[in-house]
CSV table of C-alpha atoms in Angstrom, one decimal:
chain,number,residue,atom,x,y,z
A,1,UNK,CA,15.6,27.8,-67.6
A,2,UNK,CA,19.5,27.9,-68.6
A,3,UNK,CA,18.7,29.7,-72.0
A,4,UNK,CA,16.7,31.0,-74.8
A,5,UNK,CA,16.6,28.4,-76.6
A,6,UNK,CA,15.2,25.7,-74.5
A,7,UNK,CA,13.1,27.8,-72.8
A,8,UNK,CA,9.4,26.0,-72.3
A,9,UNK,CA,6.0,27.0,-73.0
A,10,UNK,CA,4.9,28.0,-69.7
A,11,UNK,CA,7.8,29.0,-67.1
A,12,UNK,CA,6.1,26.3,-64.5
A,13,UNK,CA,8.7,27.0,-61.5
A,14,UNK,CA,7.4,30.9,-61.7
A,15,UNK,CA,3.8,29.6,-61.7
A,16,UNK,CA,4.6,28.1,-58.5
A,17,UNK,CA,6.9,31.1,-57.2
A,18,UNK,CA,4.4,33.8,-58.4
A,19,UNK,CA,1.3,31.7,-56.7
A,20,UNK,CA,3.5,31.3,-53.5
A,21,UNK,CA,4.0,35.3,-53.0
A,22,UNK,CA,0.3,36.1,-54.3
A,23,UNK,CA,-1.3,33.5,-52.2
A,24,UNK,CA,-3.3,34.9,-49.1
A,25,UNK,CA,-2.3,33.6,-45.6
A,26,UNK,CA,-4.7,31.5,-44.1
A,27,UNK,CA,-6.2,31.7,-40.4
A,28,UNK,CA,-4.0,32.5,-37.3
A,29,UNK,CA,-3.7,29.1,-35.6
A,30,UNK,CA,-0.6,28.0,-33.0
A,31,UNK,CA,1.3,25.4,-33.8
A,32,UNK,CA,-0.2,22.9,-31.2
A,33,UNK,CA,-3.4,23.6,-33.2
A,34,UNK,CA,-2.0,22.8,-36.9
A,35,UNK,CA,-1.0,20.2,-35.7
A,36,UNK,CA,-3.9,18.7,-34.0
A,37,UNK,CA,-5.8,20.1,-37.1
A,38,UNK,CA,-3.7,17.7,-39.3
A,39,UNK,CA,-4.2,14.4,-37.2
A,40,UNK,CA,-7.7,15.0,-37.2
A,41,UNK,CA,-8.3,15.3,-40.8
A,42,UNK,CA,-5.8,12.1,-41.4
A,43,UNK,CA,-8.2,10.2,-38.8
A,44,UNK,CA,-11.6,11.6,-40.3
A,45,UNK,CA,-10.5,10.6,-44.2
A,46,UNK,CA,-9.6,6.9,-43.3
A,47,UNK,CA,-12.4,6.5,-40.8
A,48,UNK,CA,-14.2,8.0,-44.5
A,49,UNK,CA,-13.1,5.2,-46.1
A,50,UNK,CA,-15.7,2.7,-44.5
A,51,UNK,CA,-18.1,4.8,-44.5
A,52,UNK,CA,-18.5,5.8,-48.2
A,53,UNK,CA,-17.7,2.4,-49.2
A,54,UNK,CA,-20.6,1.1,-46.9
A,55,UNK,CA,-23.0,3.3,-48.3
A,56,UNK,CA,-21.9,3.3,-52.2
A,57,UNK,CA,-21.5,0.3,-52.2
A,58,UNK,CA,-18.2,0.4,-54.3
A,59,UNK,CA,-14.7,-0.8,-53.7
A,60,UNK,CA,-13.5,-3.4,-51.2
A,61,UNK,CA,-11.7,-3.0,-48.1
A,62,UNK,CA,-7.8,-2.4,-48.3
A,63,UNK,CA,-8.5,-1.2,-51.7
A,64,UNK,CA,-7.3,2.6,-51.3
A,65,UNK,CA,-3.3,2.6,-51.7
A,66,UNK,CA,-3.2,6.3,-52.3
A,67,UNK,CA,-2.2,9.0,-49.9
A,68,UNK,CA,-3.4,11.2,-48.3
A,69,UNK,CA,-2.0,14.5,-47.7
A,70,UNK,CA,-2.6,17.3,-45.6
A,71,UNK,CA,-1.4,20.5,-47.4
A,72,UNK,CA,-1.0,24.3,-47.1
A,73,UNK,CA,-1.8,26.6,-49.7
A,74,UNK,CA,1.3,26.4,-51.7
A,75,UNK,CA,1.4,22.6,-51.3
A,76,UNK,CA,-2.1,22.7,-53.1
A,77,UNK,CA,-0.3,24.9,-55.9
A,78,UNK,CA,3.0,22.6,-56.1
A,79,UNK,CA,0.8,19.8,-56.8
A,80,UNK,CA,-1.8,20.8,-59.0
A,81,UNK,CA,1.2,22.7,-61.1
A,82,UNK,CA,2.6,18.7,-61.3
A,83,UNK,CA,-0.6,18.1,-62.9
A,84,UNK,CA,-1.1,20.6,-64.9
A,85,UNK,CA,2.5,20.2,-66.4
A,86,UNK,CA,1.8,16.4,-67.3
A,87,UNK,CA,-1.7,16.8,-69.0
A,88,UNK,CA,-0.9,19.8,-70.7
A,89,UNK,CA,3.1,18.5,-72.1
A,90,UNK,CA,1.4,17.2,-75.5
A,91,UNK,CA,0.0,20.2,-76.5
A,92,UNK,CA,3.1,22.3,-74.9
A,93,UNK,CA,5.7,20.1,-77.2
A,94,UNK,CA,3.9,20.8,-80.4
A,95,UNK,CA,3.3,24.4,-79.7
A,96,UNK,CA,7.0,24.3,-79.1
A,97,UNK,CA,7.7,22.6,-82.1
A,98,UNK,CA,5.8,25.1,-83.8
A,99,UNK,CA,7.3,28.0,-82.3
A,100,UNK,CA,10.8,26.8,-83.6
A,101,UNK,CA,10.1,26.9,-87.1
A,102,UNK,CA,9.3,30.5,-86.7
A,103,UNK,CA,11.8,33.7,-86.9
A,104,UNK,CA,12.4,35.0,-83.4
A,105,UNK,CA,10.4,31.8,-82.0
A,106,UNK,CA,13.1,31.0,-79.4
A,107,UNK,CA,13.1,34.5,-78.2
A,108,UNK,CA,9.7,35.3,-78.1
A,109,UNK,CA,8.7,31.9,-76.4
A,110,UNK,CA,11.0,32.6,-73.6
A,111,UNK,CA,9.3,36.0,-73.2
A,112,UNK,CA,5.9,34.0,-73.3
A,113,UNK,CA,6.4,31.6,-71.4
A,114,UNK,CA,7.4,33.8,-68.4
A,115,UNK,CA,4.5,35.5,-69.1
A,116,UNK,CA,2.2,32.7,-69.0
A,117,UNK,CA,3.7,31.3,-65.7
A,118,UNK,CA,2.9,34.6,-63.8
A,119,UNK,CA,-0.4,34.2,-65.3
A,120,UNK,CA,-1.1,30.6,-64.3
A,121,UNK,CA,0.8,31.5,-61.1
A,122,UNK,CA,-2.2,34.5,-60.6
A,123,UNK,CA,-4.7,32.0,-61.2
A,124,UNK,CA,-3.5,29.2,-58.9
A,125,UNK,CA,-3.1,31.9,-56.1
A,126,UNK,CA,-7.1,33.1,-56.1
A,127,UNK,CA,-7.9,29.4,-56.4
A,128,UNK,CA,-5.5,28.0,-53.6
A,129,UNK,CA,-7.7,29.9,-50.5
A,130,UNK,CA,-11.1,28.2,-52.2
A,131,UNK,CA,-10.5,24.6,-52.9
A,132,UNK,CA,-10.9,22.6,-49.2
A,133,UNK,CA,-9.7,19.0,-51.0
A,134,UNK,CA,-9.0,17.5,-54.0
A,135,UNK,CA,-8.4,13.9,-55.2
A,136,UNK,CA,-5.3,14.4,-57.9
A,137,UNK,CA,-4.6,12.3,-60.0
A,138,UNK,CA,-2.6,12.9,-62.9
A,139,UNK,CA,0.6,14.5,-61.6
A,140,UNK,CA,3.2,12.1,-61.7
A,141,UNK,CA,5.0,10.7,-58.5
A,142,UNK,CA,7.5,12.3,-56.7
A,143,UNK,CA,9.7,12.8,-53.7
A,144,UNK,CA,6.7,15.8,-52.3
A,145,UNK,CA,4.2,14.1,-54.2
A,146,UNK,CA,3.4,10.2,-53.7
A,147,UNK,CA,1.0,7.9,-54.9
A,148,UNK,CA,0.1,4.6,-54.3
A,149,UNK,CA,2.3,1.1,-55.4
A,150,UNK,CA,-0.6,1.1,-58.5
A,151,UNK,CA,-0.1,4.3,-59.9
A,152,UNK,CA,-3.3,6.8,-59.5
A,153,UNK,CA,-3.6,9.9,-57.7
A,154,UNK,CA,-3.5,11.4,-54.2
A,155,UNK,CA,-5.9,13.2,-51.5
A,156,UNK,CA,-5.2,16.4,-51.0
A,157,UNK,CA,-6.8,18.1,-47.8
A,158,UNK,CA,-5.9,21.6,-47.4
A,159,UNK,CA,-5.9,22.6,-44.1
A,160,UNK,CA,-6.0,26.2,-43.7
A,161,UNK,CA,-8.7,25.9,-45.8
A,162,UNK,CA,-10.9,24.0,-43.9
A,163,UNK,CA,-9.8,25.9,-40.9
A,164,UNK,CA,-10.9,28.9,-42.5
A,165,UNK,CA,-14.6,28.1,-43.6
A,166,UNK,CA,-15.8,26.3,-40.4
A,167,UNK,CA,-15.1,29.5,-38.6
A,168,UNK,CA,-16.6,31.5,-41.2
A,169,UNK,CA,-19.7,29.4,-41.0
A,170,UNK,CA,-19.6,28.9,-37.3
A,171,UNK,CA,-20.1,25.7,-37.5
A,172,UNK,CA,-18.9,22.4,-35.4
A,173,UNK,CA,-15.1,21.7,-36.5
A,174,UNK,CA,-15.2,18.0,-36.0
A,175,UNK,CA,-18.6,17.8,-37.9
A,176,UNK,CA,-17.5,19.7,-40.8
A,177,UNK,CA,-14.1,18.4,-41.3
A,178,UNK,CA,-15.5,14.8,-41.8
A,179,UNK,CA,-17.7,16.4,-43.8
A,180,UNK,CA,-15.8,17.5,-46.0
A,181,UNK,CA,-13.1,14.4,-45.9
A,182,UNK,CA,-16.6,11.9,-46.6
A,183,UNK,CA,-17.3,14.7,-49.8
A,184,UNK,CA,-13.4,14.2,-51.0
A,185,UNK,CA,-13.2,10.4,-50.4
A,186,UNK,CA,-16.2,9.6,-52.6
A,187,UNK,CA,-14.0,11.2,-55.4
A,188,UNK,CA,-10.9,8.7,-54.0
A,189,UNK,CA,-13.3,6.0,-54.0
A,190,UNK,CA,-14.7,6.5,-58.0
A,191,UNK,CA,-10.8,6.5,-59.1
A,192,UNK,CA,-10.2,3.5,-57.4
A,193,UNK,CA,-13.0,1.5,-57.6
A,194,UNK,CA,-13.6,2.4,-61.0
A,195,UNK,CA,-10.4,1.3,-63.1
A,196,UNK,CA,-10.9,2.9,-66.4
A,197,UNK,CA,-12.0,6.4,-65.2
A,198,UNK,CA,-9.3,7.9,-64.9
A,199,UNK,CA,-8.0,6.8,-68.5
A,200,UNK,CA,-11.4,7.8,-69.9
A,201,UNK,CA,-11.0,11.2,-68.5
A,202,UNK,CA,-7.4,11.7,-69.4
A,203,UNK,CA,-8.2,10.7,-73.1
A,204,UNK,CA,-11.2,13.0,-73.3
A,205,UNK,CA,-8.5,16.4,-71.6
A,206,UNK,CA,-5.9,15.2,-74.4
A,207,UNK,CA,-9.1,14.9,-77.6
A,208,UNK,CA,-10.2,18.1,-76.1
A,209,UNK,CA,-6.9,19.6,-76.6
A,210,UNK,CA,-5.8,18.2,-79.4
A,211,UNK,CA,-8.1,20.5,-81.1
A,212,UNK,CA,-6.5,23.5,-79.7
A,213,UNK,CA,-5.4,26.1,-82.4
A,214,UNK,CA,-2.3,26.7,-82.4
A,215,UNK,CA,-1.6,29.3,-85.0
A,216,UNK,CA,-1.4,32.7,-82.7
A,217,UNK,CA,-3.7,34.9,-85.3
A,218,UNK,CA,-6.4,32.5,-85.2
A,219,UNK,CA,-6.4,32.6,-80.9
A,220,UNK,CA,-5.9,36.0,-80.6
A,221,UNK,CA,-9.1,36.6,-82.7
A,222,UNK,CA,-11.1,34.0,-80.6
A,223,UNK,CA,-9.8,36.1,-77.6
A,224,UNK,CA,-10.7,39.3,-79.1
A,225,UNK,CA,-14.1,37.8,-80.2
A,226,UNK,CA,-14.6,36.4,-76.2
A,227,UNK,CA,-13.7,39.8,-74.6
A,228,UNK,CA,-16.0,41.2,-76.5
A,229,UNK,CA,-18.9,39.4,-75.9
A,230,UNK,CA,-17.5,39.5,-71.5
A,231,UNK,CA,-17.4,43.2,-71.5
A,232,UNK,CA,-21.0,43.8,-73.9
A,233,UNK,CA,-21.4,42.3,-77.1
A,234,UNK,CA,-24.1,40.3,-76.5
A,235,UNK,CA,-27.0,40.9,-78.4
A,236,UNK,CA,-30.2,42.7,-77.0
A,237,UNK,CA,-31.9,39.9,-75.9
A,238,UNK,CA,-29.8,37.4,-75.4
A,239,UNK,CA,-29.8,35.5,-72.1
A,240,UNK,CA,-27.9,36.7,-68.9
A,241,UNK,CA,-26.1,33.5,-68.3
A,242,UNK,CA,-23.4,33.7,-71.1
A,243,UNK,CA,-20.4,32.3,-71.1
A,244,UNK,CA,-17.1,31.5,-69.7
A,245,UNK,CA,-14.2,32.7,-72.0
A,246,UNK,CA,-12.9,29.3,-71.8
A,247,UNK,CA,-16.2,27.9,-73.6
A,248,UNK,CA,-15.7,31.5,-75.6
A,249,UNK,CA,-12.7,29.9,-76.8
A,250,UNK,CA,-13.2,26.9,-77.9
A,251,UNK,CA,-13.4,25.0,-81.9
A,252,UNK,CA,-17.1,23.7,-82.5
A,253,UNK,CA,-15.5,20.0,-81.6
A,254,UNK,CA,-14.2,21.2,-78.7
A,255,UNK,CA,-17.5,21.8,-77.4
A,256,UNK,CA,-19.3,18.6,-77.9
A,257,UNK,CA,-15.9,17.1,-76.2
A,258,UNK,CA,-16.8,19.7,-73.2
A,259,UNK,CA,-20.1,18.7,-73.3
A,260,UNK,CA,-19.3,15.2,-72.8
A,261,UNK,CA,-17.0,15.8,-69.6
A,262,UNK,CA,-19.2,18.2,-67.9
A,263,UNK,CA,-21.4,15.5,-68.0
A,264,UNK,CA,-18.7,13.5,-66.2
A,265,UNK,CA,-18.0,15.9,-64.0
A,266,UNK,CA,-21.0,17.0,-62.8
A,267,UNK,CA,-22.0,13.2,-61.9
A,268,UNK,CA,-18.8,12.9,-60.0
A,269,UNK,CA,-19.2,16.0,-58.1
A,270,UNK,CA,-22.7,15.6,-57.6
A,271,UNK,CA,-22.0,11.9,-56.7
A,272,UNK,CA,-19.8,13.2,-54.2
A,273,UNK,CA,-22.5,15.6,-52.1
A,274,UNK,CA,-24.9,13.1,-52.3
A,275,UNK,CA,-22.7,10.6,-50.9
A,276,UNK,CA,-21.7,13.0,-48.3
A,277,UNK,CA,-25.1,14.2,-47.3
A,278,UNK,CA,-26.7,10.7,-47.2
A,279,UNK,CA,-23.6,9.1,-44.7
A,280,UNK,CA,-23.9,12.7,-42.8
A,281,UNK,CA,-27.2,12.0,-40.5
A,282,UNK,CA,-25.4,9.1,-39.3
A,283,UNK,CA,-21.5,10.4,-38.3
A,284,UNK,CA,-22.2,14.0,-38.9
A,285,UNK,CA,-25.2,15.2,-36.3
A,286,UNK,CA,-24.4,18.6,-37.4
A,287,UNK,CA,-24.8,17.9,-41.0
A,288,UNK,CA,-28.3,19.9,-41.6
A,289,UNK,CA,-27.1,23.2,-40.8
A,290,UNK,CA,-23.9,22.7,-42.6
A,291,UNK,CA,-25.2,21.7,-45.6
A,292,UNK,CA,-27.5,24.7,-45.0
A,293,UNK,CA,-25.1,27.3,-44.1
A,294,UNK,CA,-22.5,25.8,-47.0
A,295,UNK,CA,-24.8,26.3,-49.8
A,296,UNK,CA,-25.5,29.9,-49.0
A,297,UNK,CA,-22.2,30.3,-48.9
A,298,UNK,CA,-21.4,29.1,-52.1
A,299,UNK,CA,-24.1,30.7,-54.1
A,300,UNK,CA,-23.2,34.6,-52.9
A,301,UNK,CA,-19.2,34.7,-53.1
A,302,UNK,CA,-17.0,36.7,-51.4
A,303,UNK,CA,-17.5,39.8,-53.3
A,304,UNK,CA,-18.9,41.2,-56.5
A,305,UNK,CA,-14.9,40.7,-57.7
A,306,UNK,CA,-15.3,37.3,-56.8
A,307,UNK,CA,-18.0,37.1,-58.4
A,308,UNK,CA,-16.9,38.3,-61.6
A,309,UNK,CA,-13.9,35.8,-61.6
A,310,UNK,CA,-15.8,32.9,-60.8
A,311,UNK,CA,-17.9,33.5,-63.8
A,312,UNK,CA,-15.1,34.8,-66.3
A,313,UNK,CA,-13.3,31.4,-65.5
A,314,UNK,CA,-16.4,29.3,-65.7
A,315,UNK,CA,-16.6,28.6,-61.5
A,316,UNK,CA,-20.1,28.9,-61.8
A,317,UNK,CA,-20.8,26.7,-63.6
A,318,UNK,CA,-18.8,24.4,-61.4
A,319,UNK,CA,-21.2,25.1,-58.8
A,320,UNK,CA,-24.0,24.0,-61.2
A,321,UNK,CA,-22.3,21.2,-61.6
A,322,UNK,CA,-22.4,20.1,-57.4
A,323,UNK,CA,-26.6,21.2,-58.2
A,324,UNK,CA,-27.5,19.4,-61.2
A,325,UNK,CA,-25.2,15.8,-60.4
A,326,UNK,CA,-26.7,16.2,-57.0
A,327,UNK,CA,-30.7,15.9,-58.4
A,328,UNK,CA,-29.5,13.3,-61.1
A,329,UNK,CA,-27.8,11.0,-58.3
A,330,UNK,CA,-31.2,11.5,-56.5
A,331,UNK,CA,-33.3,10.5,-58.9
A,332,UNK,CA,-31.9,7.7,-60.1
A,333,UNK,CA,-30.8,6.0,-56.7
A,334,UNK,CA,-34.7,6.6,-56.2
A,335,UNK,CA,-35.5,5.3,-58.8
A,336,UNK,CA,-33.0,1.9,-59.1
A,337,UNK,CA,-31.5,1.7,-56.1
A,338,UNK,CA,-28.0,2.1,-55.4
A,339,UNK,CA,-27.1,-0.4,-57.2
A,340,UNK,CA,-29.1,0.0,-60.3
A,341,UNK,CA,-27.5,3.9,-60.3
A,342,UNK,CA,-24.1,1.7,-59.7
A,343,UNK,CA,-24.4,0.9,-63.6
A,344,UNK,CA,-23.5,4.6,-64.4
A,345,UNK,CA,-19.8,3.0,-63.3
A,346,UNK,CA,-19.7,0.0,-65.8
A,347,UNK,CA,-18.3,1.7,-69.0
A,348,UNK,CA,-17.9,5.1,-70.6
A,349,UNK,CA,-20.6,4.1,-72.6
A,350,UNK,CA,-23.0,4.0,-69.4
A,351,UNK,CA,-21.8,7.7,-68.2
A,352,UNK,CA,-24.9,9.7,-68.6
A,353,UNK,CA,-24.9,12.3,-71.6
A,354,UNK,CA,-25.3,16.4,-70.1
A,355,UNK,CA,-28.6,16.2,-71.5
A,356,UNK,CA,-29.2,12.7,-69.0
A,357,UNK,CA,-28.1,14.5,-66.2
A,358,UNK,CA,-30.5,17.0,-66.7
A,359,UNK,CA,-33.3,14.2,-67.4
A,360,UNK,CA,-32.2,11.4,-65.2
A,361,UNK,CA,-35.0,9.4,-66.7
A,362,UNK,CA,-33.7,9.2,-70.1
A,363,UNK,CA,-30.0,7.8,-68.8
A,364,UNK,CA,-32.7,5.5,-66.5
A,365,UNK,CA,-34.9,4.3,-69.4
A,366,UNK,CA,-31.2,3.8,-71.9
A,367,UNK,CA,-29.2,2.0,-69.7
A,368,UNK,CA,-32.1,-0.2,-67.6
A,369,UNK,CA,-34.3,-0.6,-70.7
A,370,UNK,CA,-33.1,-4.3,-71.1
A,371,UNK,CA,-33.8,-5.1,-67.7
């Protein structure tokens, strides 16, 4: 930032220096190892390629022309930063905009937005040692950040990562490294073979925050309101789960608009472990006591401050999300086949609703009821 006055939103180069010197090193390996760690992951995701594509049935062969990329830690930050900064600019300009029509705006949005880039910096450092791949696709291209001749996204693998749970789990590192590269190329896969998605998802993100309040009274009171009910407001009674404060948050059509892409998200994501577990008994012999030894992993944390993050920032219910895509998949590739569950893939209008993925047979008996 050369001065005050064009100072942005969110200072996004101290997101990414703040999440640099926060983030935790990962494992001890030599060099000889990193390096044989990275060939095998490059060798396991295109060898992924014919397998989930064999066994979903989707794409055609020489379809992928994104990238994939092997990344540390910060890499994972760098790019998801990229991202963040291009689906979030729309809502950053006219908050901007806004902020320059008020007295001491310039000033005070410098201040903030240093602010908020050690914040999102924080965040991106807790998240950087738990996220083993990622298919990104909305950060644009870039010298340290490619994508294919088409546009779309990348594969991100991050290596210490990886490293770091299989010897946590003592499990096989071949085994579980495909493993995880046949999870992440299922999402590669439902980008690519599925034209509109990512355009359907990026228009739902900008709906959602289009409805973002933008006067600072009216979001410091839905804070206030949030903390509250996080630290004890809830009502005798009421049910343990709660909330996020992001859902705390939000405008009343915010929520349907959330409603609508956790639906999405949980059938990609549950698409995704399905996928992975159904190729694993036939490239992964291992695969039964990784799947094993991964959920338990999942559903106790690290620590009760773990914990307590992953549900203030709504993590759980990400891992709902693997759970209840996972059983809707299930049911419906039971039910229809592959290729009759295939049909989820033919419009936004055949993605199942949250309350289909929670009662497969309803997105069965609305989408199939013709046939």
């Amino acid at each position: 930032m050369t001065s005050i006055g064009g100072a942005e939103m969110v200072d996004w180069n101290l997101a990414v220096a703040t999440a640099t010197r926060l983030v935790r090193p990962g494992p001890e390996v030599s060099r000889d190892e990193a390096r044989a760690v990275v060939a095998e992951l490059r060798r396991h995701a295109k060898a992924s390629e014919e397998h989930v594509r064999g066994f979903t049935r989707m794409g055609e062969e020489g379809v992928h022309d994104t990238p994939v990329l092997v990344v540390d830690r910060p890499g994972w930050v760098r790019a998801n930063v990229a991202g963040f900064r291009a689906i979030l600019k729309p809502l950053l300009d006219k908050m901007q905009e806004r902020r320059g029509s008020t007295p001491g705006g310039a000033v005070i949005g410098a201040v903030g937005g240093k602010v908020t880039g050690v914040e999102v910096g924080m965040l991106l450092s807790f998240l950087s040692s738990r996220v083993l791949g990622q298919y990104e696709t909305f950060a644009p291209a870039g010298r340290d950040l490619p994508a294919g001749e088409n546009g779309g996204g990348r594969l991100l693998l991050v290596a210490p990562n990886i490293v770091h749970v299989e010897r946590e789990l003592e499990v096989r590192p071949h085994d579980f490294r495909l493993w995880v590269c046949l999870h992440e190329e299922t999402h590669r896969t439902q980008f690519t073979a599925v034209p509109w998605l990512r355009d359907h998802l990026e228009g739902e993100i900008q709906s959602f925050l289009a409805e973002t309040e933008i006067d600072p009274m009216t979001v410091l009171e839905r804070v206030r309101e949030a903390v509250q009910s996080l630290v004890g407001g809830r009502p005798e009674g009421e049910a343990e789960e709660g909330h996020s404060l992001v859902e705390l948050v939000q405008t009343p059509a915010q929520r349907e608009i959330l409603s609508r892409l956790t639906a999405v998200m949980s059938l990609l994501e549950g698409h995704a472990d399905f996928v992975m577990d159904g190729v694993g008994p036939d490239v992964v012999p291992t695969v039964s006591e990784i799947r094993e030894k991964f959920q338990q992993r999942r559903a106790r944390g690290a620590s009760r401050l773990d914990l307590a993050l992953r549900k203030l920032l709504g993590l759980d219910a990400k891992l709902r999300q693997y759970r209840d895509g996972e059983r809707f998949v299930r049911e419906v590739v039971e039910q229809v086949g592959m290729d009759g569950f295939n049909r989820v893939w033919t419009s936004p209008n055949t993605l199942p609703t949250k309350a289909e993925i929670a009662e497969p047979a309803d997105w069965i008996a609305r989408v199939h009821r013709k046939s």
